[in-house]
Amino acid sequence: TQLLEQSPQFLSIQEGENLTVYCNSSSVFSSLQWYRQEPGEGPVLLVTVVTGGEVKKLKRLTFQFGDARKDSSLHITAAQPGDTGLYLCAGGPGYALNFGKGTSLLVTP
Amino acid sequence: DAGVIQSPRHEVTEMGQEVTLRCKPISGHNSLFWYRQTMMRGLELLIYFNNNVPIDDSGMPEDRFSAKMPNASFSTLKIQPSEPRDSAVYFCASSSGTGPSPLHFGNGTRLTVT
């Protein structure tokens, strides 16, 4: 099993602050996906990164895949209360994904 | 598109009882996954199917757990007999299974075994 470690586990910030969360592994992944999960719902895909060093932007969210394809980061600029949720990274040898335990983000007004 | 549909949303049962969780994947998706989520262990892959055939069930914790996919539009996860440590949220997800395709999750079944 390819393990994914996410940090920090919990993050509480105020609206307008910037933050970065990390996803690390000792394994090489062909791709990594980031999901956001809200209470009472299933995870929803935010982005897939495929190429080492790749950077993808989704409005105020910036995702980066490490050059060695073992790690990834998610940076949120000017966080808003609507960004609150559990952020999960996922990867796998095929299309059966293993998930990290996630970073639980709380953004307060 | 209706998305992945799971039932029931909540299930409370007593230890020793049989529990059956149900899932209808997105039409046209050929891969189906069952995950379990707890605070301690996060999201764990239990089993996945491709074209209705079980491909990997190494994540199924014990023989008390079984899963079936009799056709492309329906799958079940059964626990018999249930135990308190089975309490968790169980998610079903489907994907088109080509390349790094996204998983589409249902809203889960929250299982409580007392």
PDB file of C-alpha atoms in Angstrom:
ATOM      1  CA  THR A   1       0.000   0.000   0.000  1.00  0.00           C
ATOM      2  CA  GLN A   2       1.347   3.416  -0.948  1.00  0.00           C
ATOM      3  CA  LEU A   3       0.982   5.573   2.164  1.00  0.00           C
ATOM      4  CA  LEU A   4       0.156   9.267   1.969  1.00  0.00           C
ATOM      5  CA  GLU A   5       0.935  11.507   4.942  1.00  0.00           C
ATOM      6  CA  GLN A   6      -0.877  14.823   5.179  1.00  0.00           C
ATOM      7  CA  SER A   7       0.023  17.796   7.330  1.00  0.00           C
ATOM      8  CA  PRO A   8      -1.097  19.598   9.277  1.00  0.00           C
ATOM      9  CA  GLN A   9      -3.913  17.425  10.568  1.00  0.00           C
ATOM     10  CA  PHE A  10      -5.944  20.428  11.725  1.00  0.00           C
ATOM     11  CA  LEU A  11      -5.767  24.092  10.751  1.00  0.00           C
ATOM     12  CA  SER A  12      -7.867  26.962  12.079  1.00  0.00           C
ATOM     13  CA  ILE A  13      -7.371  30.377  10.497  1.00  0.00           C
ATOM     14  CA  GLN A  14      -9.180  33.651  10.012  1.00  0.00           C
ATOM     15  CA  GLU A  15     -10.729  34.833   6.791  1.00  0.00           C
ATOM     16  CA  GLY A  16      -8.191  36.478   4.496  1.00  0.00           C
ATOM     17  CA  GLU A  17      -5.176  34.465   5.649  1.00  0.00           C
ATOM     18  CA  ASN A  18      -3.064  32.300   3.358  1.00  0.00           C
ATOM     19  CA  LEU A  19      -2.280  28.654   4.067  1.00  0.00           C
ATOM     20  CA  THR A  20      -0.478  25.640   2.653  1.00  0.00           C
ATOM     21  CA  VAL A  21      -1.190  21.978   3.297  1.00  0.00           C
ATOM     22  CA  TYR A  22       1.086  19.118   2.356  1.00  0.00           C
ATOM     23  CA  CYS A  23       0.826  15.574   1.089  1.00  0.00           C
ATOM     24  CA  ASN A  24       3.944  13.411   1.281  1.00  0.00           C
ATOM     25  CA  SER A  25       4.904   9.851   0.461  1.00  0.00           C
ATOM     26  CA  SER A  26       7.981   7.708   0.055  1.00  0.00           C
ATOM     27  CA  SER A  27       6.408   6.234  -3.075  1.00  0.00           C
ATOM     28  CA  VAL A  28       6.316   7.613  -6.592  1.00  0.00           C
ATOM     29  CA  PHE A  29       2.863   8.262  -8.001  1.00  0.00           C
ATOM     30  CA  SER A  30       1.829   8.463 -11.621  1.00  0.00           C
ATOM     31  CA  SER A  31      -0.700  11.083 -10.530  1.00  0.00           C
ATOM     32  CA  LEU A  32      -2.192  12.603  -7.404  1.00  0.00           C
ATOM     33  CA  GLN A  33      -5.665  13.890  -6.827  1.00  0.00           C
ATOM     34  CA  TRP A  34      -6.976  16.410  -4.297  1.00  0.00           C
ATOM     35  CA  TYR A  35     -10.499  16.184  -2.905  1.00  0.00           C
ATOM     36  CA  ARG A  36     -12.533  18.335  -0.534  1.00  0.00           C
ATOM     37  CA  GLN A  37     -15.094  16.801   1.764  1.00  0.00           C
ATOM     38  CA  GLU A  38     -17.813  18.677   3.634  1.00  0.00           C
ATOM     39  CA  PRO A  39     -19.703  17.263   6.640  1.00  0.00           C
ATOM     40  CA  GLY A  40     -22.288  14.656   5.703  1.00  0.00           C
ATOM     41  CA  GLU A  41     -21.074  14.395   2.124  1.00  0.00           C
ATOM     42  CA  GLY A  42     -18.634  12.371   0.091  1.00  0.00           C
ATOM     43  CA  PRO A  43     -15.320  13.786  -1.138  1.00  0.00           C
ATOM     44  CA  VAL A  44     -15.430  15.859  -4.321  1.00  0.00           C
ATOM     45  CA  LEU A  45     -12.515  16.086  -6.736  1.00  0.00           C
ATOM     46  CA  LEU A  46     -10.718  19.424  -6.919  1.00  0.00           C
ATOM     47  CA  VAL A  47      -7.810  18.629  -9.239  1.00  0.00           C
ATOM     48  CA  THR A  48      -5.571  15.919 -10.678  1.00  0.00           C
ATOM     49  CA  VAL A  49      -1.836  16.515 -11.114  1.00  0.00           C
ATOM     50  CA  VAL A  50       0.078  14.233 -13.441  1.00  0.00           C
ATOM     51  CA  THR A  51       3.452  15.685 -14.406  1.00  0.00           C
ATOM     52  CA  GLY A  52       6.341  16.188 -11.950  1.00  0.00           C
ATOM     53  CA  GLY A  53       6.666  19.896 -11.144  1.00  0.00           C
ATOM     54  CA  GLU A  54       3.189  20.640 -12.471  1.00  0.00           C
ATOM     55  CA  VAL A  55       1.313  23.615 -11.027  1.00  0.00           C
ATOM     56  CA  LYS A  56      -2.440  23.947 -11.391  1.00  0.00           C
ATOM     57  CA  LYS A  57      -4.624  26.832 -10.264  1.00  0.00           C
ATOM     58  CA  LEU A  58      -8.278  26.725  -9.369  1.00  0.00           C
ATOM     59  CA  LYS A  59      -9.323  30.277  -8.498  1.00  0.00           C
ATOM     60  CA  ARG A  60      -7.600  30.953  -5.135  1.00  0.00           C
ATOM     61  CA  LEU A  61      -6.275  27.377  -4.837  1.00  0.00           C
ATOM     62  CA  THR A  62      -2.838  26.460  -6.209  1.00  0.00           C
ATOM     63  CA  PHE A  63      -1.773  22.827  -6.439  1.00  0.00           C
ATOM     64  CA  GLN A  64       1.776  21.660  -7.045  1.00  0.00           C
ATOM     65  CA  PHE A  65       3.121  18.192  -7.781  1.00  0.00           C
ATOM     66  CA  GLY A  66       6.687  17.574  -6.626  1.00  0.00           C
ATOM     67  CA  ASP A  67       9.419  17.075  -9.209  1.00  0.00           C
ATOM     68  CA  ALA A  68       9.940  13.491  -8.046  1.00  0.00           C
ATOM     69  CA  ARG A  69       6.176  12.851  -7.997  1.00  0.00           C
ATOM     70  CA  LYS A  70       6.289  11.816  -4.325  1.00  0.00           C
ATOM     71  CA  ASP A  71       4.643  14.864  -2.799  1.00  0.00           C
ATOM     72  CA  SER A  72       2.148  17.610  -3.439  1.00  0.00           C
ATOM     73  CA  SER A  73       0.986  20.833  -1.854  1.00  0.00           C
ATOM     74  CA  LEU A  74      -2.169  22.895  -1.823  1.00  0.00           C
ATOM     75  CA  HIS A  75      -1.937  26.633  -1.234  1.00  0.00           C
ATOM     76  CA  ILE A  76      -5.017  28.732  -0.564  1.00  0.00           C
ATOM     77  CA  THR A  77      -4.785  32.497  -0.937  1.00  0.00           C
ATOM     78  CA  ALA A  78      -7.079  34.760   1.074  1.00  0.00           C
ATOM     79  CA  ALA A  79      -9.064  31.930   2.622  1.00  0.00           C
ATOM     80  CA  GLN A  80     -12.824  32.317   2.948  1.00  0.00           C
ATOM     81  CA  PRO A  81     -15.319  30.563   5.257  1.00  0.00           C
ATOM     82  CA  GLY A  82     -16.541  28.609   2.230  1.00  0.00           C
ATOM     83  CA  ASP A  83     -13.116  26.939   2.062  1.00  0.00           C
ATOM     84  CA  THR A  84     -13.850  25.130   5.327  1.00  0.00           C
ATOM     85  CA  GLY A  85     -13.699  21.374   4.940  1.00  0.00           C
ATOM     86  CA  LEU A  86     -11.517  18.283   4.928  1.00  0.00           C
ATOM     87  CA  TYR A  87      -8.854  18.309   2.213  1.00  0.00           C
ATOM     88  CA  LEU A  88      -7.709  14.874   1.081  1.00  0.00           C
ATOM     89  CA  CYS A  89      -4.945  13.830  -1.247  1.00  0.00           C
ATOM     90  CA  ALA A  90      -5.140  10.499  -3.050  1.00  0.00           C
ATOM     91  CA  GLY A  91      -3.018   8.380  -5.332  1.00  0.00           C
ATOM     92  CA  GLY A  92      -2.632   4.827  -6.405  1.00  0.00           C
ATOM     93  CA  PRO A  93      -0.834   2.299  -8.521  1.00  0.00           C
ATOM     94  CA  GLY A  94      -3.876   2.214 -10.780  1.00  0.00           C
ATOM     95  CA  TYR A  95      -7.273   3.740 -10.450  1.00  0.00           C
ATOM     96  CA  ALA A  96      -7.994   2.284  -6.994  1.00  0.00           C
ATOM     97  CA  LEU A  97      -6.926   5.234  -4.879  1.00  0.00           C
ATOM     98  CA  ASN A  98      -5.353   5.319  -1.440  1.00  0.00           C
ATOM     99  CA  PHE A  99      -6.188   8.417   0.577  1.00  0.00           C
ATOM    100  CA  GLY A 100      -4.299  10.403   3.167  1.00  0.00           C
ATOM    101  CA  LYS A 101      -6.090  11.118   6.436  1.00  0.00           C
ATOM    102  CA  GLY A 102      -6.662  14.691   5.372  1.00  0.00           C
ATOM    103  CA  THR A 103      -6.249  18.218   6.676  1.00  0.00           C
ATOM    104  CA  SER A 104      -9.300  19.592   8.428  1.00  0.00           C
ATOM    105  CA  LEU A 105      -9.509  23.332   7.680  1.00  0.00           C
ATOM    106  CA  LEU A 106     -11.672  25.808   9.554  1.00  0.00           C
ATOM    107  CA  VAL A 107     -11.879  29.372   8.279  1.00  0.00           C
ATOM    108  CA  THR A 108     -13.636  31.785  10.619  1.00  0.00           C
ATOM    109  CA  PRO A 109     -15.051  35.184   9.578  1.00  0.00           C
TER     110      PRO A 109
ATOM    111  CA  ASP B   1     -27.011  12.991 -13.762  1.00  0.00           C
ATOM    112  CA  ALA B   2     -28.171  11.674 -10.382  1.00  0.00           C
ATOM    113  CA  GLY B   3     -24.702  10.871  -9.086  1.00  0.00           C
ATOM    114  CA  VAL B   4     -23.827   7.870  -6.931  1.00  0.00           C
ATOM    115  CA  ILE B   5     -26.761   6.891  -4.749  1.00  0.00           C
ATOM    116  CA  GLN B   6     -26.300   5.090  -1.457  1.00  0.00           C
ATOM    117  CA  SER B   7     -28.886   3.718   0.930  1.00  0.00           C
ATOM    118  CA  PRO B   8     -29.649   3.896   3.726  1.00  0.00           C
ATOM    119  CA  ARG B   9     -28.085   7.196   4.863  1.00  0.00           C
ATOM    120  CA  HIS B  10     -28.067   6.050   8.463  1.00  0.00           C
ATOM    121  CA  GLU B  11     -28.202   2.567   9.951  1.00  0.00           C
ATOM    122  CA  VAL B  12     -28.300   1.729  13.641  1.00  0.00           C
ATOM    123  CA  THR B  13     -28.186  -1.928  14.544  1.00  0.00           C
ATOM    124  CA  GLU B  14     -27.306  -4.214  17.399  1.00  0.00           C
ATOM    125  CA  MET B  15     -24.193  -6.322  17.564  1.00  0.00           C
ATOM    126  CA  GLY B  16     -24.651  -9.634  15.800  1.00  0.00           C
ATOM    127  CA  GLN B  17     -27.206  -8.405  13.304  1.00  0.00           C
ATOM    128  CA  GLU B  18     -26.728  -8.507   9.542  1.00  0.00           C
ATOM    129  CA  VAL B  19     -26.284  -5.174   7.779  1.00  0.00           C
ATOM    130  CA  THR B  20     -26.630  -4.559   4.043  1.00  0.00           C
ATOM    131  CA  LEU B  21     -25.497  -1.330   2.427  1.00  0.00           C
ATOM    132  CA  ARG B  22     -26.552  -0.494  -1.109  1.00  0.00           C
ATOM    133  CA  CYS B  23     -25.045   1.509  -3.943  1.00  0.00           C
ATOM    134  CA  LYS B  24     -26.134   2.612  -7.399  1.00  0.00           C
ATOM    135  CA  PRO B  25     -23.158   3.932  -9.412  1.00  0.00           C
ATOM    136  CA  ILE B  26     -23.267   6.566 -12.104  1.00  0.00           C
ATOM    137  CA  SER B  27     -24.585   5.135 -15.347  1.00  0.00           C
ATOM    138  CA  GLY B  28     -21.760   4.285 -17.729  1.00  0.00           C
ATOM    139  CA  HIS B  29     -19.074   4.045 -15.054  1.00  0.00           C
ATOM    140  CA  ASN B  30     -17.365   0.674 -15.156  1.00  0.00           C
ATOM    141  CA  SER B  31     -15.478   0.790 -11.852  1.00  0.00           C
ATOM    142  CA  LEU B  32     -17.028   0.733  -8.380  1.00  0.00           C
ATOM    143  CA  PHE B  33     -15.303   1.152  -5.037  1.00  0.00           C
ATOM    144  CA  TRP B  34     -16.310   0.656  -1.404  1.00  0.00           C
ATOM    145  CA  TYR B  35     -14.490   2.746   1.197  1.00  0.00           C
ATOM    146  CA  ARG B  36     -14.825   3.033   4.975  1.00  0.00           C
ATOM    147  CA  GLN B  37     -14.053   6.279   6.822  1.00  0.00           C
ATOM    148  CA  THR B  38     -13.236   6.655  10.517  1.00  0.00           C
ATOM    149  CA  MET B  39     -11.493   9.389  12.449  1.00  0.00           C
ATOM    150  CA  MET B  40      -8.664   7.069  13.419  1.00  0.00           C
ATOM    151  CA  ARG B  41      -7.939   5.449  10.064  1.00  0.00           C
ATOM    152  CA  GLY B  42      -9.303   7.916   7.523  1.00  0.00           C
ATOM    153  CA  LEU B  43     -10.643   6.588   4.217  1.00  0.00           C
ATOM    154  CA  GLU B  44      -9.780   2.941   3.670  1.00  0.00           C
ATOM    155  CA  LEU B  45     -10.380   1.087   0.416  1.00  0.00           C
ATOM    156  CA  LEU B  46     -12.281  -2.122   1.121  1.00  0.00           C
ATOM    157  CA  ILE B  47     -12.893  -3.573  -2.331  1.00  0.00           C
ATOM    158  CA  TYR B  48     -13.250  -2.519  -5.916  1.00  0.00           C
ATOM    159  CA  PHE B  49     -14.957  -3.912  -8.987  1.00  0.00           C
ATOM    160  CA  ASN B  50     -14.249  -3.441 -12.656  1.00  0.00           C
ATOM    161  CA  ASN B  51     -16.994  -4.390 -15.103  1.00  0.00           C
ATOM    162  CA  ASN B  52     -18.865  -6.044 -12.197  1.00  0.00           C
ATOM    163  CA  VAL B  53     -15.912  -8.315 -11.360  1.00  0.00           C
ATOM    164  CA  PRO B  54     -14.152  -7.990  -7.982  1.00  0.00           C
ATOM    165  CA  ILE B  55     -10.548  -7.016  -8.691  1.00  0.00           C
ATOM    166  CA  ASP B  56      -9.048  -6.476  -5.249  1.00  0.00           C
ATOM    167  CA  ASP B  57     -10.696  -7.309  -1.923  1.00  0.00           C
ATOM    168  CA  SER B  58      -7.524  -7.181   0.153  1.00  0.00           C
ATOM    169  CA  GLY B  59      -8.934  -4.263   2.133  1.00  0.00           C
ATOM    170  CA  MET B  60     -11.931  -6.226   3.404  1.00  0.00           C
ATOM    171  CA  PRO B  61     -11.177  -6.508   7.118  1.00  0.00           C
ATOM    172  CA  GLU B  62     -12.638  -9.930   7.835  1.00  0.00           C
ATOM    173  CA  ASP B  63     -14.747 -12.738   6.445  1.00  0.00           C
ATOM    174  CA  ARG B  64     -17.712 -11.032   8.066  1.00  0.00           C
ATOM    175  CA  PHE B  65     -17.575  -8.545   5.197  1.00  0.00           C
ATOM    176  CA  SER B  66     -18.732  -9.441   1.710  1.00  0.00           C
ATOM    177  CA  ALA B  67     -19.541  -7.409  -1.406  1.00  0.00           C
ATOM    178  CA  LYS B  68     -21.381  -8.203  -4.586  1.00  0.00           C
ATOM    179  CA  MET B  69     -22.059  -6.469  -7.874  1.00  0.00           C
ATOM    180  CA  PRO B  70     -24.724  -8.492  -9.689  1.00  0.00           C
ATOM    181  CA  ASN B  71     -25.043  -5.947 -12.500  1.00  0.00           C
ATOM    182  CA  ALA B  72     -23.598  -2.638 -13.679  1.00  0.00           C
ATOM    183  CA  SER B  73     -26.130  -0.559 -11.761  1.00  0.00           C
ATOM    184  CA  PHE B  74     -26.115  -2.102  -8.307  1.00  0.00           C
ATOM    185  CA  SER B  75     -23.723  -3.217  -5.584  1.00  0.00           C
ATOM    186  CA  THR B  76     -24.079  -4.315  -1.972  1.00  0.00           C
ATOM    187  CA  LEU B  77     -21.751  -4.472   0.996  1.00  0.00           C
ATOM    188  CA  LYS B  78     -22.856  -6.901   3.676  1.00  0.00           C
ATOM    189  CA  ILE B  79     -21.601  -7.311   7.228  1.00  0.00           C
ATOM    190  CA  GLN B  80     -22.655 -10.467   9.030  1.00  0.00           C
ATOM    191  CA  PRO B  81     -22.484 -10.539  11.995  1.00  0.00           C
ATOM    192  CA  SER B  82     -21.900  -6.864  12.750  1.00  0.00           C
ATOM    193  CA  GLU B  83     -19.690  -5.694  15.635  1.00  0.00           C
ATOM    194  CA  PRO B  84     -19.353  -2.294  17.385  1.00  0.00           C
ATOM    195  CA  ARG B  85     -15.922  -1.759  15.779  1.00  0.00           C
ATOM    196  CA  ASP B  86     -17.620  -1.783  12.366  1.00  0.00           C
ATOM    197  CA  SER B  87     -19.189   1.585  13.204  1.00  0.00           C
ATOM    198  CA  ALA B  88     -18.041   4.027  10.524  1.00  0.00           C
ATOM    199  CA  VAL B  89     -19.208   5.897   7.434  1.00  0.00           C
ATOM    200  CA  TYR B  90     -19.202   3.642   4.393  1.00  0.00           C
ATOM    201  CA  PHE B  91     -18.802   5.277   0.997  1.00  0.00           C
ATOM    202  CA  CYS B  92     -19.408   3.934  -2.452  1.00  0.00           C
ATOM    203  CA  ALA B  93     -17.683   5.585  -5.411  1.00  0.00           C
ATOM    204  CA  SER B  94     -17.642   5.007  -9.136  1.00  0.00           C
ATOM    205  CA  SER B  95     -15.382   6.047 -11.980  1.00  0.00           C
ATOM    206  CA  SER B  96     -14.971   5.575 -15.694  1.00  0.00           C
ATOM    207  CA  GLY B  97     -11.764   3.712 -14.870  1.00  0.00           C
ATOM    208  CA  THR B  98      -9.699   5.151 -17.689  1.00  0.00           C
ATOM    209  CA  GLY B  99      -6.429   6.862 -16.791  1.00  0.00           C
ATOM    210  CA  PRO B 100      -6.357   9.010 -13.632  1.00  0.00           C
ATOM    211  CA  SER B 101     -10.121   9.374 -13.676  1.00  0.00           C
ATOM    212  CA  PRO B 102     -11.831  10.999 -10.691  1.00  0.00           C
ATOM    213  CA  LEU B 103     -13.837   9.053  -8.172  1.00  0.00           C
ATOM    214  CA  HIS B 104     -17.443  10.161  -7.774  1.00  0.00           C
ATOM    215  CA  PHE B 105     -18.594   9.477  -4.248  1.00  0.00           C
ATOM    216  CA  GLY B 106     -22.036   8.955  -2.803  1.00  0.00           C
ATOM    217  CA  ASN B 107     -22.983  10.704   0.418  1.00  0.00           C
ATOM    218  CA  GLY B 108     -22.232   7.624   2.474  1.00  0.00           C
ATOM    219  CA  THR B 109     -24.015   5.394   4.963  1.00  0.00           C
ATOM    220  CA  ARG B 110     -23.337   6.157   8.623  1.00  0.00           C
ATOM    221  CA  LEU B 111     -23.370   2.796  10.413  1.00  0.00           C
ATOM    222  CA  THR B 112     -23.663   2.542  14.178  1.00  0.00           C
ATOM    223  CA  VAL B 113     -23.431  -0.885  15.789  1.00  0.00           C
ATOM    224  CA  THR B 114     -24.397  -0.931  19.463  1.00  0.00           C
TER     225      THR B 114
END
